[in-house]
Amino acid sequence: MEIKRITSSHLKELSKLKLKKYRDETQTFLIETEKVIDEAIRSDWTVKELFVTKTNLSLLKKYEDIKGIKFYELSENEFKKISSEVTPSGIAALVEKKNFNINKLLNSYENFILALEKISDPGNLGAILRTADWFGFKSVVLSKDSVELTNPKVIRASMGSIFHLDIYDEIDFIQFLDRFKKDNFQLIGTSTKGKSITKFIFPGKLVLIFGNESQGISQEILSKCDEIISIPSFGNAESLNLAISSSIILYELRRRDLIK
């Protein structure tokens, strides 16, 4: 295993990846912490380069037999220039973004699709992806006006679950919903006002839609929904956090063994 010292020009290019503009341009992004890197390497995503500080060189040993990865050593100060963590872990990786074609989803045999409209908080998005992964769901559709999938906070909150899911991001939501409705999928929206999930009979093929944290699902999308469901309230709270409410509904679907 050859470990190279990082050059100043290479460091400069990596530091630019803190900005969405450069992640979009290069179709690459940085991930941090050993746990998240392990998840990426075990997946079918492409990990191009690994970066460690001198004190963390021993961490590279378990990756030495993996082909196609280049290894680089950085000083503590150099690592801080590429890190998005408050307390840098000392290990990072450069990953090539994987883009999924929505036609793949149309031609699959999945009966359940999770669709997210205008999600603005990266922590919420990451948590929802982690929950979807936990309950064994496969596909997530993310509207093009949502927070960016490769935002470091999304990756951190997902704990590497983005590498286990087929995530269709930057999607024209109206077009997507119209296409799947034609394929006999029922569009099920979520709101604080709707049919209780405890009594609701879920259809055999559905797109489950969650909306923006503060505004919910847009009126345009609500008008397309076949049904609106909600989680019954027993107290005085105005609403639930989006990540929590999605967890409850996803669990209900899994509990009823509706996901094939």
Short mmCIF file of C-alpha atoms in Angstrom, two decimals:
data_model
loop_
_atom_site.label_atom_id
_atom_site.label_comp_id
_atom_site.label_asym_id
_atom_site.label_seq_id
_atom_site.Cartn_x
_atom_site.Cartn_y
_atom_site.Cartn_z
CA MET A 1 0.00 0.00 0.00
CA GLU A 2 1.48 3.32 -1.11
CA ILE A 3 0.64 6.34 1.04
CA LYS A 4 1.44 9.67 -0.56
CA ARG A 5 1.80 13.09 1.02
CA ILE A 6 -0.96 15.35 -0.22
CA THR A 7 0.06 18.25 -2.46
CA SER A 8 -1.09 21.82 -1.93
CA SER A 9 -3.02 21.82 -5.22
CA HIS A 10 -4.79 18.59 -4.31
CA LEU A 11 -5.64 19.99 -0.88
CA LYS A 12 -7.05 23.13 -2.47
CA GLU A 13 -9.33 21.13 -4.77
CA LEU A 14 -10.59 19.00 -1.88
CA SER A 15 -11.33 22.03 0.28
CA LYS A 16 -13.60 23.38 -2.48
CA LEU A 17 -15.87 20.37 -1.95
CA LYS A 18 -17.29 22.06 1.12
CA LEU A 19 -19.34 24.03 -1.42
CA LYS A 20 -22.25 22.50 -3.31
CA LYS A 21 -21.11 24.17 -6.54
CA TYR A 22 -17.91 22.12 -6.65
CA ARG A 23 -19.59 18.91 -5.54
CA ASP A 24 -21.99 19.34 -8.46
CA GLU A 25 -19.19 20.18 -10.90
CA THR A 26 -17.00 17.22 -9.98
CA GLN A 27 -19.80 14.79 -9.04
CA THR A 28 -17.71 13.87 -6.01
CA PHE A 29 -18.00 14.55 -2.29
CA LEU A 30 -16.12 13.94 0.94
CA ILE A 31 -17.26 11.70 3.75
CA GLU A 32 -15.78 11.48 7.24
CA THR A 33 -15.48 9.08 10.19
CA GLU A 34 -14.47 5.44 10.04
CA LYS A 35 -18.08 4.21 10.40
CA VAL A 36 -19.39 6.14 7.37
CA ILE A 37 -16.35 5.22 5.26
CA ASP A 38 -16.81 1.53 6.10
CA GLU A 39 -20.43 1.73 4.92
CA ALA A 40 -19.37 3.36 1.65
CA ILE A 41 -16.65 0.79 0.98
CA ARG A 42 -19.01 -2.12 1.65
CA SER A 43 -21.49 -0.66 -0.84
CA ASP A 44 -21.34 -0.48 -4.64
CA TRP A 45 -20.50 3.23 -4.59
CA THR A 46 -17.01 4.19 -5.79
CA VAL A 47 -14.55 5.34 -3.14
CA LYS A 48 -11.69 7.01 -4.99
CA GLU A 49 -9.29 8.29 -2.31
CA LEU A 50 -8.69 7.96 1.43
CA PHE A 51 -7.12 10.67 3.61
CA VAL A 52 -5.72 10.28 7.10
CA THR A 53 -3.64 12.26 9.54
CA LYS A 54 -0.36 10.77 10.72
CA THR A 55 -1.87 9.65 14.02
CA ASN A 56 -4.51 7.67 12.13
CA LEU A 57 -2.31 5.87 9.60
CA SER A 58 -3.05 2.52 11.26
CA LEU A 59 -6.70 2.84 10.18
CA LEU A 60 -5.66 2.33 6.56
CA LYS A 61 -4.52 -1.23 7.18
CA LYS A 62 -7.99 -2.73 6.79
CA TYR A 63 -8.38 -0.99 3.43
CA GLU A 64 -5.01 -1.93 1.92
CA ASP A 65 -6.32 -4.82 -0.19
CA ILE A 66 -9.11 -2.81 -1.78
CA LYS A 67 -8.26 -2.03 -5.39
CA GLY A 68 -8.62 1.35 -6.99
CA ILE A 69 -8.26 3.51 -3.87
CA LYS A 70 -5.41 6.00 -3.48
CA PHE A 71 -4.12 6.80 0.01
CA TYR A 72 -2.91 10.17 1.27
CA GLU A 73 -1.41 11.46 4.49
CA LEU A 74 -2.25 14.95 5.77
CA SER A 75 -1.14 17.01 8.71
CA GLU A 76 -3.72 17.92 11.36
CA ASN A 77 -3.97 21.47 9.98
CA GLU A 78 -4.32 20.23 6.41
CA PHE A 79 -7.10 17.87 7.45
CA LYS A 80 -9.02 20.71 9.09
CA LYS A 81 -9.07 22.48 5.71
CA ILE A 82 -11.08 19.66 4.12
CA SER A 83 -13.15 18.63 7.14
CA SER A 84 -16.73 19.72 7.78
CA GLU A 85 -16.72 18.30 11.32
CA VAL A 86 -16.50 20.49 14.42
CA THR A 87 -14.04 17.94 15.81
CA PRO A 88 -12.36 16.29 12.80
CA SER A 89 -11.99 12.52 13.06
CA GLY A 90 -8.73 12.40 11.12
CA ILE A 91 -10.01 10.11 8.37
CA ALA A 92 -11.96 11.04 5.22
CA ALA A 93 -12.71 9.65 1.80
CA LEU A 94 -13.50 11.01 -1.64
CA VAL A 95 -16.59 9.35 -3.11
CA GLU A 96 -17.98 9.49 -6.63
CA LYS A 97 -21.66 10.40 -6.65
CA LYS A 98 -23.95 7.65 -7.89
CA ASN A 99 -26.89 8.87 -9.98
CA PHE A 100 -30.02 6.75 -10.31
CA ASN A 101 -32.27 6.95 -13.35
CA ILE A 102 -35.96 7.18 -12.45
CA ASN A 103 -36.71 4.71 -15.24
CA LYS A 104 -35.00 2.04 -13.14
CA LEU A 105 -37.61 2.60 -10.46
CA LEU A 106 -40.44 2.46 -12.98
CA ASN A 107 -39.22 -0.92 -14.20
CA SER A 108 -38.68 -2.38 -10.73
CA TYR A 109 -41.06 -4.58 -8.78
CA GLU A 110 -41.22 -2.32 -5.75
CA ASN A 111 -44.65 -1.65 -4.30
CA PHE A 112 -43.61 1.11 -1.91
CA ILE A 113 -41.78 4.36 -2.66
CA LEU A 114 -40.88 7.05 -0.15
CA ALA A 115 -41.09 10.54 -1.68
CA LEU A 116 -39.80 13.71 -0.01
CA GLU A 117 -40.83 17.18 -1.16
CA LYS A 118 -38.85 20.33 -0.34
CA ILE A 119 -37.00 18.94 2.68
CA SER A 120 -34.85 21.82 3.89
CA ASP A 121 -33.09 20.54 7.01
CA PRO A 122 -30.10 18.27 6.26
CA GLY A 123 -30.33 16.64 9.68
CA ASN A 124 -33.94 15.67 9.02
CA LEU A 125 -33.15 14.26 5.60
CA GLY A 126 -30.25 12.21 6.96
CA ALA A 127 -32.38 10.86 9.80
CA ILE A 128 -35.21 9.91 7.43
CA LEU A 129 -32.77 8.04 5.18
CA ARG A 130 -31.35 6.21 8.19
CA THR A 131 -34.88 5.24 9.29
CA ALA A 132 -35.84 4.05 5.80
CA ASP A 133 -32.70 1.93 5.74
CA TRP A 134 -33.44 0.51 9.22
CA PHE A 135 -36.92 -0.65 8.22
CA GLY A 136 -35.64 -2.20 5.00
CA PHE A 137 -37.02 0.16 2.40
CA LYS A 138 -35.19 0.43 -0.90
CA SER A 139 -36.07 3.59 -2.81
CA VAL A 140 -36.36 7.25 -1.90
CA VAL A 141 -37.33 10.05 -4.29
CA LEU A 142 -36.13 13.54 -3.41
CA SER A 143 -37.57 16.63 -5.09
CA LYS A 144 -35.14 18.94 -6.84
CA ASP A 145 -35.90 21.80 -4.44
CA SER A 146 -34.82 19.78 -1.39
CA VAL A 147 -31.53 20.01 0.48
CA GLU A 148 -28.64 18.48 -1.45
CA LEU A 149 -28.10 14.76 -0.88
CA THR A 150 -24.32 15.05 -0.52
CA ASN A 151 -24.48 17.88 2.03
CA PRO A 152 -22.05 16.80 4.79
CA LYS A 153 -24.77 17.15 7.45
CA VAL A 154 -27.07 14.82 5.50
CA ILE A 155 -24.34 12.19 5.26
CA ARG A 156 -23.45 12.55 8.93
CA ALA A 157 -27.08 12.21 10.06
CA SER A 158 -27.67 9.22 7.79
CA MET A 159 -24.69 7.40 9.36
CA GLY A 160 -23.85 5.97 5.95
CA SER A 161 -27.37 4.84 5.05
CA ILE A 162 -27.24 6.84 1.81
CA PHE A 163 -24.98 4.05 0.52
CA HIS A 164 -27.64 1.38 1.16
CA LEU A 165 -30.54 3.04 -0.64
CA ASP A 166 -31.49 3.91 -4.19
CA ILE A 167 -31.98 7.67 -3.85
CA TYR A 168 -33.40 9.51 -6.84
CA ASP A 169 -32.55 13.15 -6.20
CA GLU A 170 -33.13 16.36 -8.14
CA ILE A 171 -36.45 14.94 -9.37
CA ASP A 172 -39.27 16.90 -10.99
CA PHE A 173 -41.90 15.94 -8.44
CA ILE A 174 -45.00 16.63 -10.51
CA GLN A 175 -43.74 14.62 -13.45
CA PHE A 176 -42.65 11.79 -11.16
CA LEU A 177 -46.03 11.55 -9.39
CA ASP A 178 -47.98 11.68 -12.65
CA ARG A 179 -45.92 8.85 -14.13
CA PHE A 180 -46.37 6.59 -11.12
CA LYS A 181 -50.07 7.33 -10.81
CA LYS A 182 -50.47 6.07 -14.37
CA ASP A 183 -48.74 2.88 -13.20
CA ASN A 184 -51.51 2.35 -10.62
CA PHE A 185 -49.63 3.64 -7.60
CA GLN A 186 -51.80 5.37 -4.99
CA LEU A 187 -50.41 8.72 -3.83
CA ILE A 188 -50.61 8.92 -0.03
CA GLY A 189 -49.84 12.29 1.53
CA THR A 190 -49.04 12.97 5.18
CA SER A 191 -50.39 15.82 7.26
CA THR A 192 -51.49 16.73 10.79
CA LYS A 193 -55.03 16.53 9.41
CA GLY A 194 -55.96 13.31 7.69
CA LYS A 195 -57.13 9.76 8.25
CA SER A 196 -55.51 8.11 11.28
CA ILE A 197 -52.81 5.59 10.36
CA THR A 198 -54.25 3.26 13.02
CA LYS A 199 -57.40 2.78 10.93
CA PHE A 200 -56.09 3.42 7.44
CA ILE A 201 -55.96 0.52 5.00
CA PHE A 202 -52.85 1.00 2.89
CA PRO A 203 -53.08 0.13 -0.82
CA GLY A 204 -50.93 -2.54 -2.42
CA LYS A 205 -48.88 -0.01 -4.41
CA LEU A 206 -48.18 3.40 -2.96
CA VAL A 207 -46.02 6.49 -3.00
CA LEU A 208 -45.82 7.86 0.55
CA ILE A 209 -45.19 11.61 0.50
CA PHE A 210 -43.68 13.79 3.21
CA GLY A 211 -43.41 17.55 2.82
CA ASN A 212 -41.40 20.48 4.07
CA GLU A 213 -40.70 20.75 7.82
CA SER A 214 -42.63 23.99 8.35
CA GLN A 215 -45.06 24.13 5.43
CA GLY A 216 -45.85 20.47 4.86
CA ILE A 217 -46.79 19.13 1.44
CA SER A 218 -47.49 21.86 -1.10
CA GLN A 219 -51.09 22.43 -2.19
CA GLU A 220 -50.18 21.42 -5.73
CA ILE A 221 -49.01 18.01 -4.53
CA LEU A 222 -51.84 17.61 -2.00
CA SER A 223 -54.34 18.04 -4.82
CA LYS A 224 -52.82 15.01 -6.55
CA CYS A 225 -52.97 12.76 -3.49
CA ASP A 226 -55.53 9.95 -3.35
CA GLU A 227 -55.54 9.98 0.45
CA ILE A 228 -54.09 12.01 3.32
CA ILE A 229 -53.02 10.25 6.50
CA SER A 230 -51.94 11.50 9.91
CA ILE A 231 -50.60 10.29 13.26
CA PRO A 232 -53.22 10.67 16.00
CA SER A 233 -52.37 13.19 18.73
CA PHE A 234 -53.02 12.61 22.43
CA GLY A 235 -51.51 15.79 23.85
CA ASN A 236 -51.16 19.49 23.16
CA ALA A 237 -48.11 19.60 20.87
CA GLU A 238 -48.83 21.36 17.58
CA SER A 239 -46.90 18.86 15.48
CA LEU A 240 -44.16 16.23 15.41
CA ASN A 241 -40.65 16.61 14.08
CA LEU A 242 -40.57 15.41 10.47
CA ALA A 243 -37.96 12.73 11.09
CA ILE A 244 -39.96 11.37 14.04
CA SER A 245 -43.29 11.34 12.21
CA SER A 246 -41.74 9.56 9.23
CA SER A 247 -40.28 6.95 11.59
CA ILE A 248 -43.70 6.22 13.09
CA ILE A 249 -45.40 5.80 9.72
CA LEU A 250 -42.58 3.73 8.21
CA TYR A 251 -42.68 1.46 11.24
CA GLU A 252 -46.45 1.06 10.86
CA LEU A 253 -45.99 -0.07 7.27
CA ARG A 254 -43.29 -2.53 8.27
CA ARG A 255 -45.26 -3.75 11.30
CA ARG A 256 -48.16 -4.67 9.04
CA ASP A 257 -45.75 -6.49 6.73
CA LEU A 258 -46.94 -4.45 3.76
CA ILE A 259 -43.55 -3.96 2.13
CA LYS A 260 -42.58 -6.62 -0.36
#
